CSV table of C-alpha atoms and ligand atoms in Angstrom, one decimal:
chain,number,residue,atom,x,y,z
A,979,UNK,CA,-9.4,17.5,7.8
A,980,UNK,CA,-10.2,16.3,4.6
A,981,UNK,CA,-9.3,12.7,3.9
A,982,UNK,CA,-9.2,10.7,0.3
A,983,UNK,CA,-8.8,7.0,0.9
A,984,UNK,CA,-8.4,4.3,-1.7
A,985,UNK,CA,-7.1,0.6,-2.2
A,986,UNK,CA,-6.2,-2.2,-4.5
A,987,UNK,CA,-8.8,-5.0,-3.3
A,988,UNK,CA,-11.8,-3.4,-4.6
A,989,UNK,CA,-14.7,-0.6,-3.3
A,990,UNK,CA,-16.2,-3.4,-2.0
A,991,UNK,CA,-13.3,-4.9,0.2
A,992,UNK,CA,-13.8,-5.2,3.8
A,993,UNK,CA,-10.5,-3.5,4.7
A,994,UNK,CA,-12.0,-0.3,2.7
A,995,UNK,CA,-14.9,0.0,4.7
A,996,UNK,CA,-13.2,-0.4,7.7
A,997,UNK,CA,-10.9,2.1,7.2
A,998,UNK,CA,-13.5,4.9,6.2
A,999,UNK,CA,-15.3,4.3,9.0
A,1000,UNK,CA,-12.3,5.2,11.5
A,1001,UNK,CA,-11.4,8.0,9.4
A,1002,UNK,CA,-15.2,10.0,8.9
A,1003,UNK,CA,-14.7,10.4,12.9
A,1004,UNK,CA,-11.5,12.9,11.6
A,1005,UNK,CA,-13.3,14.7,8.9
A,1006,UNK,CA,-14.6,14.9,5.5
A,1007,UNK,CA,-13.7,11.2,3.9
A,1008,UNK,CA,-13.9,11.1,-0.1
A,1009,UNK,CA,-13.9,6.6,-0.9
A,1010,UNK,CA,-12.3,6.1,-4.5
A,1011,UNK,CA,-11.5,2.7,-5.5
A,1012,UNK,CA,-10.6,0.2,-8.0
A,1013,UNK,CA,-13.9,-1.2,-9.8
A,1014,UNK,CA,-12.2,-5.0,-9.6
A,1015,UNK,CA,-9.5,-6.2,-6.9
A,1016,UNK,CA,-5.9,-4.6,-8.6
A,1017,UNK,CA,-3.4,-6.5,-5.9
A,1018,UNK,CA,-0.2,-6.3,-7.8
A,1019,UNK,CA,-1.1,-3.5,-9.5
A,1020,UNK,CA,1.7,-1.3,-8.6
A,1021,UNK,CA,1.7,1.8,-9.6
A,1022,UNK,CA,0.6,1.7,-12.8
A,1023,UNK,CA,-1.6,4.7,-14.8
A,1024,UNK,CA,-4.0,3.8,-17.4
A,1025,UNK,CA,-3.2,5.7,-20.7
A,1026,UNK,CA,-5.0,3.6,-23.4
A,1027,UNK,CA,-8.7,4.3,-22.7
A,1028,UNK,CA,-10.6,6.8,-21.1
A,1029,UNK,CA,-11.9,6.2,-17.1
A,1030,UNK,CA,-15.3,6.4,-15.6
A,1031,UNK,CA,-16.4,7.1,-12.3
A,1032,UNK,CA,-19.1,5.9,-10.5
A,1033,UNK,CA,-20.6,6.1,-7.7
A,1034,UNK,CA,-22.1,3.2,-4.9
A,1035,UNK,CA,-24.8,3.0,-2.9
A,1036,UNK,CA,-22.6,4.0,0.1
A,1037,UNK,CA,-21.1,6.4,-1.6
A,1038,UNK,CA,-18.2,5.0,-2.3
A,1039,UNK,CA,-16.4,5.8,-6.3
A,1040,UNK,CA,-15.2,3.7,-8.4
A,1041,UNK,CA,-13.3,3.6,-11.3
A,1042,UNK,CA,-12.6,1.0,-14.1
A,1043,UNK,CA,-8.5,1.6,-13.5
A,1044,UNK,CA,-5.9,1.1,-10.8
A,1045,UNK,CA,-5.2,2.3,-7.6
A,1046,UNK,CA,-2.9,4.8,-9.0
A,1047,UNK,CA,-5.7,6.1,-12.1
A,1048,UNK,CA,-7.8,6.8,-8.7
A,1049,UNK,CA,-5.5,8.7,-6.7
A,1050,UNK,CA,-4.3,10.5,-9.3
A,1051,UNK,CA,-8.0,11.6,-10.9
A,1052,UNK,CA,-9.0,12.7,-7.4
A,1053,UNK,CA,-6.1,14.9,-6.4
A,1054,UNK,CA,-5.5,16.3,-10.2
A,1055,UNK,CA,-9.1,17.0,-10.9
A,1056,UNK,CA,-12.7,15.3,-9.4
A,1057,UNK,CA,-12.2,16.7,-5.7
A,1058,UNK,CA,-12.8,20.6,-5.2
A,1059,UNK,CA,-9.8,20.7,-2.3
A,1060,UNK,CA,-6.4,18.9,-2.0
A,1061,UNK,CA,-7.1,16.5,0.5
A,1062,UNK,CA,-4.7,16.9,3.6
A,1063,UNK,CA,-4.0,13.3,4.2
A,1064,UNK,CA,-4.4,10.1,1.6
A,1065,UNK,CA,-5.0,7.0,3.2
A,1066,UNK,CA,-5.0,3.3,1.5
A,1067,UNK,CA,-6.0,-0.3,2.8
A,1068,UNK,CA,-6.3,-2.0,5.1
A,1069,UNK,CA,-4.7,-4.5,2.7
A,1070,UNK,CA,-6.3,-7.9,2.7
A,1071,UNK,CA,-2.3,-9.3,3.3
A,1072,UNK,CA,1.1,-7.8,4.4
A,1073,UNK,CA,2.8,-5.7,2.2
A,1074,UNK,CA,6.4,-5.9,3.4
A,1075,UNK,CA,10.0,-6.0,2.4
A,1076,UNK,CA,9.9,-6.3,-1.4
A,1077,UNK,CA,5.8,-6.2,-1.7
A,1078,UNK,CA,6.0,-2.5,-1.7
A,1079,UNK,CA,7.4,-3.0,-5.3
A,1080,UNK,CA,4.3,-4.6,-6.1
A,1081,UNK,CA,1.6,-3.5,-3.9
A,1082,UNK,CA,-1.3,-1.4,-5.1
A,1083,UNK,CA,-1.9,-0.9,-1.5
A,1084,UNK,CA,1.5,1.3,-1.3
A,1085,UNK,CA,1.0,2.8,-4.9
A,1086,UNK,CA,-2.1,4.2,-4.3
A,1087,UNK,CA,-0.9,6.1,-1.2
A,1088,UNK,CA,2.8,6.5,-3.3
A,1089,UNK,CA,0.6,8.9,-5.4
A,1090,UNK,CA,-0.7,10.8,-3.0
A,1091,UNK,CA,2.9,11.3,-1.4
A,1092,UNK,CA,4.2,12.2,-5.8
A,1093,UNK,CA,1.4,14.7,-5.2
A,1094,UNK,CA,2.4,16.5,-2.7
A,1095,UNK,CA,0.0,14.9,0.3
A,1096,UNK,CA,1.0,12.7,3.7
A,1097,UNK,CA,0.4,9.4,2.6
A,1098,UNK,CA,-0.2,6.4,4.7
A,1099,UNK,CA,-0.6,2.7,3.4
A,1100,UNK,CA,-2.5,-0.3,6.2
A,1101,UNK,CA,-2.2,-3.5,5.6
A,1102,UNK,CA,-3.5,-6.6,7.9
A,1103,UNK,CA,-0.6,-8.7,7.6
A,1104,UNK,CA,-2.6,-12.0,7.1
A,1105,UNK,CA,-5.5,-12.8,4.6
A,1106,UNK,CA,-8.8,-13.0,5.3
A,1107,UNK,CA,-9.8,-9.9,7.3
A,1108,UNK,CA,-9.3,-12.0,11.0
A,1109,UNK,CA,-8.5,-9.3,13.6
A,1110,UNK,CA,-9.1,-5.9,11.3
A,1111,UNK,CA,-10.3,-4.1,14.1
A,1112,UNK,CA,-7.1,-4.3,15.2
A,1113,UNK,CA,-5.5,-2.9,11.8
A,1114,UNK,CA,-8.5,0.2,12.0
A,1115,UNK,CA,-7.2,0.4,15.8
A,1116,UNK,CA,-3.8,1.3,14.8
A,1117,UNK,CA,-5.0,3.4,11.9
A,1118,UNK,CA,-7.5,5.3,14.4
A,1119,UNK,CA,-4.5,6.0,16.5
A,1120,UNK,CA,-1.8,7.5,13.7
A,1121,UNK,CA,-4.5,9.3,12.3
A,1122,UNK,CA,-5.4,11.3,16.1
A,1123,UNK,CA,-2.0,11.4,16.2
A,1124,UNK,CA,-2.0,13.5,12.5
A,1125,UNK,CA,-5.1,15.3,13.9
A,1126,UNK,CA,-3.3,16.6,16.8
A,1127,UNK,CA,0.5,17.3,15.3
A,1128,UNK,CA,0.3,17.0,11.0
A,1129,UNK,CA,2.8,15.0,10.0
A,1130,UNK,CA,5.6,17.3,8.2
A,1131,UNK,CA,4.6,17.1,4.2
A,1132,UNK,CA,6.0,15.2,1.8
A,1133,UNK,CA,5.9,11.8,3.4
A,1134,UNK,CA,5.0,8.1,2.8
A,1135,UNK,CA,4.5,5.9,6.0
A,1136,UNK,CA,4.0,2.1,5.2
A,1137,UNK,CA,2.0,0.5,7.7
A,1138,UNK,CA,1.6,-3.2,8.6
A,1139,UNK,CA,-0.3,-5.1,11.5
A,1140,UNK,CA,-0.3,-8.4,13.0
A,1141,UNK,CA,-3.4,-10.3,13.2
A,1142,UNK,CA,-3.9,-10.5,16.6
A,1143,UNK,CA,-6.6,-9.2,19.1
A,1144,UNK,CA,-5.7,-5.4,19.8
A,1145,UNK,CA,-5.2,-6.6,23.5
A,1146,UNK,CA,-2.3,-8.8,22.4
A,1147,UNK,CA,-0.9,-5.6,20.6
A,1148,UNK,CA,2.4,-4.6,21.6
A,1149,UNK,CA,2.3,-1.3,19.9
A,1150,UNK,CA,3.6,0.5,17.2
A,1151,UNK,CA,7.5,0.1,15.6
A,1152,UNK,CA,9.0,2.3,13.2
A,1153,UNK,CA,10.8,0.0,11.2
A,1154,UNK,CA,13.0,-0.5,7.7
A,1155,UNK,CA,11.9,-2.9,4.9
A,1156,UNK,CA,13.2,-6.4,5.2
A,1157,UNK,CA,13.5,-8.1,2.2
A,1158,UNK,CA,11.9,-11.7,0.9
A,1159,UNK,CA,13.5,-14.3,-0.7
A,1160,UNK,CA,12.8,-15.3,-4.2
A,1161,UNK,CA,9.4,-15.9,-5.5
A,1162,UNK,CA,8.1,-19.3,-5.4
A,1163,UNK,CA,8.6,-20.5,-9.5
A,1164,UNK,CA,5.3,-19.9,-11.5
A,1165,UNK,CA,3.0,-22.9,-11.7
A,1166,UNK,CA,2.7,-24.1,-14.8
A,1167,UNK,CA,-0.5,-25.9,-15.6
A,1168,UNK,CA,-3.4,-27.0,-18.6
A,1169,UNK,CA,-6.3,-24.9,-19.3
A,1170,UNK,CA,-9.4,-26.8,-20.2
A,1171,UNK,CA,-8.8,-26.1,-23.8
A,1172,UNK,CA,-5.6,-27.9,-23.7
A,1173,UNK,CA,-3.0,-25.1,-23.5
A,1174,UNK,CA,-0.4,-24.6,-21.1
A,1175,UNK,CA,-1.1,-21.7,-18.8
A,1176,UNK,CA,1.1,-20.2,-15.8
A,1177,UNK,CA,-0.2,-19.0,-12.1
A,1178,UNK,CA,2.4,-16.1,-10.9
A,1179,UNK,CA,4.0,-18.3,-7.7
A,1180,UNK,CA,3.5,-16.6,-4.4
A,1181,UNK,CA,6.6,-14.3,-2.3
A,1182,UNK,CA,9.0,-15.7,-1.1
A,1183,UNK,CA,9.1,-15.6,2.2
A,1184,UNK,CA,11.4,-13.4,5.0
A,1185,UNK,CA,15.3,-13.6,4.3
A,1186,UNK,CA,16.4,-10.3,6.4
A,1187,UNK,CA,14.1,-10.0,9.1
A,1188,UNK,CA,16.2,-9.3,11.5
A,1189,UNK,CA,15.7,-6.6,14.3
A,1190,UNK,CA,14.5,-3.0,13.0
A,1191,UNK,CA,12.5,-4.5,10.2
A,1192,UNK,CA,9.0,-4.5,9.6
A,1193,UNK,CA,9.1,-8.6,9.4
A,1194,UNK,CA,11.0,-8.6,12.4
A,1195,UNK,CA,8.4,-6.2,14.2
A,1196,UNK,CA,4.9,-7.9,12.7
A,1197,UNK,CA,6.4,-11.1,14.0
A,1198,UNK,CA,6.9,-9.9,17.1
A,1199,UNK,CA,3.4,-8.7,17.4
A,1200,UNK,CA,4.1,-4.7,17.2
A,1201,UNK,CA,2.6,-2.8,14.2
A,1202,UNK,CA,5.3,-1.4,11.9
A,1203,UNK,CA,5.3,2.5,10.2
A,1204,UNK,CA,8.1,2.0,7.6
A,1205,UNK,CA,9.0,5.2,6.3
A,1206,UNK,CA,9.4,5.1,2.4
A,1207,UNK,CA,11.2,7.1,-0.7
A,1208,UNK,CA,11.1,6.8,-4.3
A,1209,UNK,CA,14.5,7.7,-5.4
A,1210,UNK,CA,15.5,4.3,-7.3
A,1211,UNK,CA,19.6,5.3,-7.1
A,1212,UNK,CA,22.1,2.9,-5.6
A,1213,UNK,CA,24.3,5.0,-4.4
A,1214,UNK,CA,26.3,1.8,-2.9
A,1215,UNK,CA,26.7,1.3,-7.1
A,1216,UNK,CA,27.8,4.7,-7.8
A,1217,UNK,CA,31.3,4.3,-7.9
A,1218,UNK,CA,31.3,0.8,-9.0
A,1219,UNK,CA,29.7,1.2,-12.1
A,1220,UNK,CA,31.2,4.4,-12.5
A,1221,UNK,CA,34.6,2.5,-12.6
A,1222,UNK,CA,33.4,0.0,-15.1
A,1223,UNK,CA,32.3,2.4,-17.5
A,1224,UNK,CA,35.0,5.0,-17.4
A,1225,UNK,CA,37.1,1.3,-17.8
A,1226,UNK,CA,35.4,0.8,-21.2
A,1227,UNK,CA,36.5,3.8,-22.4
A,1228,UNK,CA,40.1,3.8,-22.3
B,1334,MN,MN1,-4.6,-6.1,-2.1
C-alpha cells in the first residue's frame, strides 16, 4: 500500500512522527509537511510564489506552503504513483464540529479525498501530545482495517480521540459533526510599540453535542470516524430563498 501522510503542526510535530511510524508497518510511507506549524490553515493553496521542497534528516519533506500546497504537489506531480490512502495528524487538538472549517488537519486529508484518494484526518483531542499512543492505536487499527477490506474510493473519514490510556478506550463511534458555539471575542491588546494588536479568541465550546456526535462520542471516551462532504448547498434553504427571490421579481 502506498501511503502519503501530512499535517498542519509542522514536519517536526510529534503527532507526525507518530503517525508514520504506525503506517511504514502497512507499506511504502511518503512524509510531506508544512515547513512552520499551519493550524487554521484551512484549505488554502499558495498561488503567489513558487514552493520548495526539502528534505529532513528523517526523511521527512517539507515545504514552505500549507497543508493543502503539500497534498496537492505530491499527488499532482513529486510522487511517481497515486498513493492509495492519504493520511493527516495526529492533530496536536480536536478538530470537531465547526473546526473542520478551519483545520489544516482535515484540509490536508480534504485534498487527497478532491483528488480522488481515501482520506483520513487524526486528531488527539487535547493539546499537548498526553496519551498519542492511544490516537496511533486507533489509527493502527482503521488503517489494518483499510489493509484488509479498502475502504470504497472517494471518501473523507474525520477522526478524533480522547486522551485517555488505550485501556480506558471504549472503542471506535461513527459519528456526525456537532457544532461549537461562538468563538470567544478576539483579545485586543498593545504591542511593545504602542499599537493596538488582536489575538484570534479561541472556539467556542460544544452547543450540540448530543448523542451521535463526535463531541458527544470523545466525551464519552470512544474515538469518533465522522464521515465528511464538501458540497457547501443548503438544501434546507432551497426553497426558502428560492421564494424570496422569485418574490423580488414580481
Ligand atoms: Mn494543528
Amino acid at each position: 500500500m502506498r501511503i502519503l501522510i501530512s499535517n498542519d503542526d509542522g514536519y517536526f510535530a510529534p503527532g507526525i512522527e507518530k503517525l508514520a511510524e504506525v503506517a511504514s508497518a502497512f507499506g511504502d510511507v511518503t512524509v510531506i509537511a508544512p515547513e512552520r506549524d499551519r493550524s487554521g490553515a484551512s484549505n488554502s493553496l499558495t498561488l503567489d510564489r513558487p514552493l520548495s521542497v526539502r528534505v529532513a534528516h528523517n526523511g521527512f519533506l517539507y515545504v514552505n506552503g500549507t497543508p493543502t500546497d503539500c497534498v496537492h504537489i505530491a499527488v499532482t506531480g513529486l510522487l511517481e504513483h497515486k498513493p492509495d490512502i492519504v493520511l493527516s495528524g495526529i492533530n496536536d487538538g480536536a478538530n470537531m464540529g465547526d473546526d473542520t472549517i478551519y483545520s489544516g488537519t482535515v484540509a490536508a486529508a480534504m485534498e487527497g479525498y478532491l483528488l480522488g484518494v481515501p482520506s483520513i484526518a487524526f486528531s488527539l483531542a487535547r493539546r499537548g501530545h498526553e496519551h498519542l499512543d492511544t490516537a496511533a492505536e486507533v489509527a493502527r487499527r482503521l488503517l489494518a482495517r483499510h489493509a484488509r477490506q479498502r475502504l470504497p474510493t472517494p471518501i473523507l473519514l474525520n477522526v478524533n480521540v480522547p486522551a485517555r490510556p488505550l485501556a480506558e478506550l471504549r472503542g471506535v463511534q461513527v459519528t456526525r459533526l456537532g457544532r461549537r458555539h461562538l468563538a470567544e471575542p478576539v483579545v485586543r491588546t498593545t504591542s511593545p510599540r504602542g499599537d493596538t494588536i488582536y489575538w484570534i479568541g479561541p472556539a467556542g465550546g460544544a452547543k450540540e453535542a448530543g448523542p451521535g456526535t463526535d463531541f458527544h462520542a470523545v466525551d464519552s471516551g470512544w474515538a469518533s470516524v465522522t464521515p465528511l462532504d464538501i458540497d457547501l448547498t443548503a438544501p434546507r434553504a432551497l426553497r426558502v430563498v428560492r421564494d424570496w427571490v422569485e418574490a423580488g421579481d414580481a
